[in-house]
C-alpha cells in the first residue's frame, strides 16, 4: 500500500475537489474493510473538502500536534472525533495504548478516517485490527505486512515484533500451533497444525516442491508430524504426502474415499483425524471434484479448511473430470453455510493476496454463491478457464499420493537387479546385507503407500493390493 503525505492541493474552499480523487488528496481507502480511510497530515482545506464523507475521525498523534484540527473536522460534518495517542516506531506503544487505539478503531461508526503524521501508523493499526478480528497468528501477520508494503520498513518491527503490541494479536486457537504457508507458483495454501501439549501435528494440502520447507518448519517448531491430509485430488500441483512418508514412516496420508485416490486412510464424511488435544472432522463437499472434503476444527470460533470448494469471494471451478456445479452449490449452501457465521474459512488458494475469510462474509459478499442454484449452474457452465499445465500428469500423481509411477519404479528396480546379477558369484553367501535390508524396507514402504497395502511391509506370505485388485503377491 502506497501512502501519500498530502499537501495543500486545493484552491480556496475546495473548488477543485471534483477533479481530485481521494488518493490524490493523500487518502487511501483499502478495499478491505472498505469503510476506513487512512491519511497522514492534511490541510484545513482538504479536511473541509472530504470531512463530510466520514462519520468519525481517529487521530493517533498527541493533542498538541500542530496538524490536528479538531474544530475544522467537526465543522466539516464529522460527528465524532477521538484522539488515541499511539507512538512509534520508537518508542514502542504500551499494551494499554495499543488496546485503546484498537478499541477505538473497532467501535467508532463508519465511514471512519484514521490519521497520523504520514499514514504509516494508521496503516499498521488497521492491519493489526484486521488480523485480530480474523484471529490470524503472528507468523501470518508478518507475511500479510510484507504484502502491504508498509511505507516505513522499521514499522513492521514496531507493529509485529514488539512484545507489548504483539500481545494484542491472539493465537488462532489457544494451545494450537498454526502456520499458513504459500506456494507462489500455484497460489496454494498449505496449513500446518500442531498440538502444543503433545507436539503431534497435521499438514493439509502440501505441494511437492515445498516438501523440504514443510519438514524444516516441523523441526523448527518441535512438532511430530502424524498426518498429511488432502482436501481433494489436485490438478494444479502434485502432493507430497508419500514423499514425506518416505522420510517419516510414522506419517499417515489421508484422503476422501470418493476421490478414488490411494492413501493410508481413505475416509468418508464424519471421519475424525485426531492429533493431540485437537481433531479435524471431515465434511463432504463434492462439486469441484467428486471427492472434495472440507476439514473442520471445532472451537470458538470454529475453523474450516475448504480446499477448492469455497474460496474467498469465489469457489472452485467445476469443469474438471468429476466436477458438478449443482453439487458444489448444494455442498456449500447445505454444509458450509449452515455452520456458525463467525466460522473462519481458510481456503486452498487465493490469487489476490488475501489469507482468510468467514462464513458470514461469504454468505453476504460472495457474488457467485448469492445466485439462485440454476443461475449458478449456468454461470459455471459459461466460465471458460485454461486447464492447468500438465493437468493429467498432476492428477495421476495426486491419485498416487505424489509417488512416481510405480511401474516405472518397479522396472528400474528390476533393471538394477538384473545388472548386478551378472557380477554375483554363484557361490556367494545368500544372506542379505544390512544395506540391502534398508533398501528393501524403503521399497516396501513406497509400494505400500502407492498400493494401499494393509501392511507396511511386503514380508508376508500373501497380499492382494487394491490396485489393480486382481493380482496377488507372494514370496517363497
XYZ file of C-alpha atoms in Angstrom:
476
model
C 0.000 0.000 0.000
C 1.417 3.389 -1.001
C 0.563 6.246 1.335
C 0.975 9.911 0.435
C 1.518 12.868 2.742
C -0.945 15.384 1.416
C -0.024 18.991 0.791
C -2.428 21.829 0.245
C -3.686 20.915 -3.196
C -6.962 22.816 -3.105
C -7.580 26.386 -4.104
C -9.832 28.384 -1.810
C -12.755 26.468 -0.329
C -12.169 23.257 -2.251
C -13.103 24.385 -5.768
C -11.004 21.590 -7.316
C -12.457 18.797 -5.170
C -14.425 17.233 -8.004
C -11.270 16.980 -10.095
C -9.223 15.125 -7.464
C -9.517 11.587 -6.209
C -9.047 10.703 -2.553
C -5.679 9.189 -3.416
C -4.537 12.453 -4.943
C -5.539 14.138 -1.709
C -3.283 11.771 0.243
C -6.045 9.434 1.437
C -6.068 5.668 0.994
C -9.191 3.529 1.356
C -8.132 -0.161 1.448
C -10.576 -2.491 -0.295
C -10.814 -4.464 2.946
C -12.680 -3.437 5.014
C -13.674 -0.698 2.536
C -15.132 1.786 5.027
C -11.907 3.012 6.683
C -9.729 5.752 5.229
C -6.043 6.252 6.079
C -4.146 9.506 5.825
C -1.144 11.500 7.001
C -1.117 15.262 7.546
C -3.996 17.066 5.836
C -4.501 20.766 5.274
C -7.614 22.515 6.583
C -8.812 22.923 3.000
C -8.544 19.179 2.398
C -10.366 18.406 5.657
C -13.202 20.750 4.662
C -13.398 19.069 1.247
C -13.536 15.436 2.433
C -14.854 15.642 6.008
C -18.497 15.224 5.030
C -17.693 11.712 3.800
C -16.898 10.435 7.306
C -18.985 9.728 10.390
C -15.961 9.581 12.726
C -12.259 10.504 12.840
C -9.468 8.783 14.816
C -6.269 10.787 15.408
C -3.168 8.874 16.570
C -0.835 11.784 17.475
C -0.758 13.860 20.670
C -3.377 16.524 21.299
C -0.948 19.430 20.822
C 0.175 18.194 17.401
C 0.114 21.190 15.011
C -1.511 19.071 12.270
C -4.539 18.206 14.445
C -7.560 20.389 13.594
C -10.498 19.003 15.631
C -12.680 22.112 15.204
C -12.213 22.011 11.441
C -13.053 18.302 11.376
C -16.270 18.911 13.321
C -17.246 21.835 11.107
C -16.757 19.636 8.038
C -19.572 17.395 9.294
C -17.742 14.652 11.198
C -19.896 13.722 14.192
C -17.264 12.051 16.396
C -13.564 12.927 16.738
C -11.430 10.719 19.000
C -7.772 11.055 19.974
C -5.813 7.933 20.923
C -2.077 8.589 21.112
C -0.183 5.702 19.540
C 3.595 6.364 19.437
C 6.063 4.645 17.158
C 8.154 3.231 15.742
C 10.285 4.292 18.701
C 9.348 4.137 21.492
C 7.094 1.100 21.204
C 3.474 1.627 22.204
C 2.453 0.131 25.501
C -0.133 -2.596 25.601
C -2.637 -0.106 27.040
C -2.050 2.371 24.211
C -2.349 -0.330 21.567
C -5.506 -1.767 23.133
C -7.117 1.684 23.400
C -6.376 2.514 19.754
C -7.591 -0.907 18.635
C -10.780 -0.478 20.643
C -11.479 2.924 19.104
C -10.933 1.534 15.606
C -13.300 -1.307 16.380
C -16.082 0.801 17.969
C -16.182 4.076 16.042
C -19.003 4.426 13.482
C -18.258 4.042 9.793
C -17.119 5.506 7.484
C -14.028 6.213 9.602
C -10.852 8.193 8.929
C -7.639 7.175 10.757
C -4.917 9.857 10.750
C -1.304 10.125 11.924
C 1.740 12.043 10.677
C 2.436 10.061 7.487
C -0.288 7.419 7.441
C 2.069 4.574 8.337
C 0.917 4.032 11.929
C -2.683 4.331 10.773
C -1.968 1.640 8.194
C -0.326 -0.618 10.773
C -3.215 -0.169 13.212
C -5.729 -1.110 10.535
C -3.596 -4.133 9.648
C -3.470 -5.290 13.261
C -7.210 -4.771 13.655
C -7.928 -6.854 10.564
C -5.626 -9.583 11.771
C -7.111 -9.602 15.241
C -10.692 -9.724 14.001
C -9.670 -12.573 11.688
C -7.765 -14.230 14.574
C -4.666 -14.744 12.449
C -1.441 -15.761 14.152
C 1.666 -13.561 14.235
C 3.539 -15.546 11.554
C 0.733 -14.970 9.086
C 0.563 -11.316 10.148
C 4.198 -10.837 9.191
C 3.554 -12.231 5.718
C 0.488 -10.034 5.430
C 2.528 -6.960 6.385
C 5.104 -7.707 3.708
C 2.360 -7.830 1.123
C 1.039 -4.434 2.166
C 4.430 -2.756 1.519
C 4.280 -0.527 4.589
C 5.818 2.837 3.914
C 8.236 2.755 6.862
C 10.013 -0.602 6.892
C 11.009 -0.377 10.613
C 7.295 -0.088 11.279
C 6.884 -3.814 10.668
C 9.047 -4.451 13.723
C 7.026 -1.910 15.684
C 3.728 -3.462 14.743
C 4.541 -7.149 14.860
C 7.701 -7.910 16.827
C 7.344 -5.561 19.782
C 6.405 -7.606 22.829
C 3.874 -5.120 24.139
C 1.964 -4.807 20.888
C 2.241 -8.359 19.619
C 0.307 -9.456 22.696
C -2.725 -7.805 21.123
C -2.639 -10.455 18.400
C -4.379 -13.563 19.650
C -3.497 -17.111 18.610
C -5.834 -18.791 16.131
C -6.849 -21.297 18.813
C -5.325 -21.458 22.320
C -2.910 -24.364 22.548
C -2.649 -24.735 18.756
C 0.481 -24.067 16.709
C -0.649 -22.728 13.334
C 1.281 -21.918 10.166
C -0.210 -20.835 6.854
C 2.302 -21.498 4.075
C 2.041 -20.261 0.481
C 3.306 -21.749 -2.788
C 3.692 -18.841 -5.202
C 3.637 -20.807 -8.472
C 0.235 -22.408 -7.878
C -1.022 -19.847 -5.305
C -1.685 -22.788 -2.992
C -2.109 -22.519 0.767
C -0.744 -25.329 2.928
C -1.573 -25.474 6.631
C 0.486 -26.908 9.476
C -1.447 -27.501 12.698
C 0.207 -28.747 15.863
C -0.860 -29.522 19.405
C 1.394 -27.542 21.725
C 0.879 -30.065 24.523
C 1.652 -33.350 22.716
C 3.543 -31.873 19.707
C 1.528 -34.061 17.301
C 0.857 -32.277 14.017
C -1.160 -32.389 10.793
C -0.202 -30.986 7.376
C -3.028 -30.044 4.995
C -2.592 -29.944 1.181
C 1.215 -29.896 0.857
C 2.889 -29.148 -2.500
C 5.637 -31.496 -3.664
C 8.143 -28.740 -4.476
C 7.848 -27.375 -0.923
C 8.469 -30.658 0.926
C 11.808 -29.646 2.437
C 10.337 -26.349 3.603
C 7.483 -28.124 5.399
C 9.784 -30.585 7.124
C 12.079 -27.748 8.207
C 9.070 -25.933 9.678
C 8.039 -29.063 11.547
C 11.534 -29.416 13.014
C 11.841 -25.739 13.946
C 8.540 -25.820 15.802
C 9.478 -29.023 17.599
C 6.481 -30.915 16.209
C 5.974 -34.582 15.331
C 4.104 -34.858 12.038
C 1.475 -37.614 12.190
C -0.876 -36.993 9.255
C -0.756 -35.482 5.769
C -4.343 -34.620 4.882
C -5.710 -33.791 1.421
C -8.888 -31.847 0.736
C -9.137 -33.367 -2.781
C -7.122 -34.596 -5.745
C -5.263 -31.645 -7.251
C -4.889 -30.793 -10.923
C -2.622 -27.764 -10.491
C 0.143 -29.213 -8.327
C 1.451 -32.521 -7.090
C 1.055 -33.501 -3.455
C 3.966 -34.772 -1.382
C 2.215 -36.982 1.153
C 4.049 -40.148 0.177
C 7.352 -38.321 -0.291
C 7.057 -37.120 3.305
C 6.044 -40.608 4.393
C 9.246 -41.997 2.895
C 11.237 -39.764 5.246
C 8.881 -40.046 8.214
C 7.456 -43.605 8.184
C 5.007 -42.910 11.026
C 3.156 -40.331 8.940
C -0.182 -41.458 7.502
C -1.749 -39.950 4.375
C -5.482 -39.174 4.376
C -7.900 -38.524 1.503
C -11.581 -38.988 0.666
C -12.742 -42.466 -0.303
C -14.911 -40.877 -3.014
C -11.818 -39.479 -4.709
C -10.661 -42.952 -5.733
C -7.116 -41.948 -4.786
C -4.657 -44.025 -2.799
C -3.689 -43.213 0.772
C -3.102 -44.899 4.098
C -6.532 -43.742 5.243
C -9.377 -43.309 2.755
C -12.222 -41.754 4.694
C -15.867 -40.708 4.490
C -17.913 -37.762 5.737
C -17.711 -37.515 9.526
C -14.304 -39.148 9.958
C -12.050 -37.513 12.559
C -8.282 -37.113 12.379
C -7.023 -36.654 15.941
C -3.704 -35.016 16.784
C -3.049 -34.432 20.452
C -5.838 -32.395 22.043
C -7.380 -31.466 18.689
C -9.221 -33.196 15.877
C -10.247 -32.409 12.316
C -13.662 -33.604 11.166
C -14.257 -34.438 7.507
C -17.194 -32.676 5.841
C -18.017 -33.998 2.375
C -18.296 -31.032 -0.012
C -18.246 -32.544 -3.515
C -18.636 -30.436 -6.621
C -15.223 -29.105 -7.541
C -14.324 -32.793 -7.637
C -16.396 -35.752 -6.544
C -14.084 -36.388 -3.602
C -13.718 -32.954 -2.020
C -13.551 -32.771 1.766
C -13.651 -29.719 3.993
C -11.875 -30.217 7.319
C -13.493 -28.678 10.412
C -11.562 -27.718 13.549
C -14.268 -27.104 16.140
C -13.800 -24.190 18.526
C -14.932 -20.675 19.403
C -14.902 -19.720 16.633
C -14.528 -22.864 14.560
C -12.184 -23.073 11.587
C -12.710 -24.809 8.243
C -10.108 -25.692 5.633
C -12.179 -25.701 2.466
C -9.645 -26.634 -0.202
C -11.024 -25.566 -3.589
C -14.703 -25.849 -2.664
C -15.171 -22.419 -1.092
C -12.689 -19.671 -1.910
C -12.596 -16.020 -0.859
C -15.392 -14.300 -2.843
C -15.348 -17.230 -5.244
C -15.468 -21.022 -5.463
C -13.655 -23.837 -7.218
C -14.106 -24.491 -10.919
C -16.399 -27.347 -11.935
C -15.162 -28.127 -15.446
C -12.777 -30.847 -14.293
C -13.101 -34.584 -14.798
C -15.566 -35.072 -11.913
C -16.847 -31.519 -11.386
C -20.537 -30.809 -10.897
C -21.735 -27.206 -10.435
C -25.074 -28.135 -8.915
C -23.425 -30.467 -6.461
C -20.918 -27.769 -5.459
C -23.737 -25.256 -4.881
C -25.597 -27.749 -2.683
C -22.450 -28.661 -0.748
C -21.612 -25.069 0.093
C -25.145 -23.967 0.948
C -26.163 -27.031 2.938
C -22.925 -27.988 4.673
C -20.785 -24.843 4.886
C -23.317 -22.012 5.079
C -25.071 -23.955 7.852
C -22.007 -23.507 10.080
C -21.780 -20.687 12.634
C -21.496 -17.297 10.923
C -18.191 -16.471 12.669
C -16.511 -19.662 11.432
C -13.127 -18.763 9.942
C -12.513 -20.038 6.416
C -9.001 -20.896 5.247
C -9.122 -21.694 1.507
C -6.848 -23.813 -0.654
C -5.943 -20.918 -2.956
C -6.111 -17.165 -3.291
C -4.863 -15.067 -6.175
C -5.338 -11.580 -4.671
C -3.143 -11.622 -1.554
C -5.954 -12.496 0.873
C -5.455 -15.100 3.585
C -8.834 -15.953 5.126
C -12.497 -15.075 5.294
C -15.563 -16.062 7.340
C -18.806 -17.878 6.601
C -20.668 -14.610 7.263
C -18.575 -12.721 4.694
C -19.030 -15.353 2.006
C -22.766 -15.624 2.606
C -23.166 -11.869 2.141
C -20.323 -10.919 -0.215
C -19.667 -13.913 -2.492
C -21.381 -12.891 -5.718
C -21.371 -16.355 -7.258
C -22.961 -18.042 -4.285
C -25.655 -15.406 -3.770
C -27.227 -16.502 -7.043
C -30.049 -18.999 -7.312
C -28.971 -22.559 -7.987
C -29.993 -22.596 -11.656
C -28.264 -19.271 -12.284
C -25.120 -20.528 -10.557
C -25.053 -23.677 -12.708
C -25.464 -21.613 -15.881
C -22.716 -19.220 -14.781
C -20.273 -22.036 -14.066
C -21.016 -23.671 -17.414
C -20.130 -20.423 -19.215
C -16.835 -19.865 -17.424
C -14.012 -20.733 -19.777
C -10.715 -21.261 -17.981
C -7.433 -22.595 -19.260
C -6.633 -26.049 -17.947
C -3.551 -26.249 -15.694
C -0.323 -27.256 -17.383
C 0.388 -30.996 -17.121
C -3.085 -31.497 -15.636
C -3.283 -35.204 -16.428
C 0.183 -35.909 -15.030
C -0.519 -33.929 -11.861
C -3.862 -35.647 -11.322
C -2.244 -39.048 -11.789
C 0.470 -38.122 -9.302
C -2.091 -36.927 -6.765
C -4.078 -40.142 -7.180
C -0.896 -41.952 -6.074
C -0.314 -39.541 -3.143
C 2.528 -37.922 -5.066
C 4.537 -41.058 -5.781
C 6.202 -41.537 -9.174
C 4.721 -44.130 -11.500
C 5.251 -47.385 -9.631
C 5.505 -49.458 -12.789
C 8.438 -47.323 -13.868
C 9.901 -47.638 -10.395
C 9.478 -51.415 -10.471
C 11.072 -51.620 -13.923
C 14.012 -49.559 -12.699
C 14.378 -51.853 -9.700
C 14.280 -54.937 -11.925
C 16.870 -53.469 -14.289
C 19.140 -52.674 -11.350
C 18.832 -56.214 -10.021
C 19.498 -57.708 -13.454
C 22.597 -55.593 -13.981
C 24.078 -56.588 -10.643
C 23.170 -60.280 -11.041
C 25.792 -60.700 -13.788
C 28.516 -59.913 -11.294
C 27.329 -62.057 -8.387
C 29.371 -65.138 -7.616
C 27.093 -68.179 -7.625
C 28.830 -69.406 -4.526
C 28.408 -66.143 -2.629
C 26.706 -66.115 0.727
C 22.922 -65.790 0.236
C 22.342 -63.745 3.401
C 21.162 -60.212 2.821
C 23.363 -57.353 3.943
C 22.173 -54.508 6.177
C 22.252 -52.125 3.218
C 20.082 -54.488 1.174
C 17.598 -54.683 4.047
C 17.421 -50.910 4.246
C 16.743 -50.601 0.507
C 14.160 -53.369 0.659
C 12.312 -51.767 3.545
C 12.280 -48.398 1.805
C 10.945 -50.007 -1.375
C 8.305 -51.801 0.686
C 7.137 -48.546 2.249
C 6.980 -46.963 -1.199
C 4.969 -49.888 -2.602
C 2.721 -49.934 0.451
C 1.847 -46.261 0.183
C 1.149 -46.474 -3.541
C -0.782 -49.751 -3.495
C -2.592 -49.097 -0.197
C -1.433 -52.404 1.280
C -2.907 -53.437 4.573
C 0.614 -53.955 5.949
C 3.566 -51.553 5.507
C 5.958 -54.403 4.624
C 5.988 -56.944 1.791
C 7.494 -59.583 4.076
C 4.208 -61.529 4.384
C 3.034 -64.834 2.876
C 0.477 -63.288 0.528
C -1.050 -59.850 -0.145
C -3.677 -58.627 -2.623
C -3.056 -54.921 -3.459
C -6.153 -52.815 -4.085
C -4.504 -51.690 -7.324
C -5.140 -53.424 -9.708
C -7.151 -55.734 -7.425
C -6.744 -58.962 -9.384
C -3.039 -59.650 -8.828
C -1.651 -61.324 -5.741
C 1.902 -61.047 -4.429
C 3.752 -63.784 -2.569
C 7.205 -64.895 -1.560
C 8.736 -68.382 -1.495
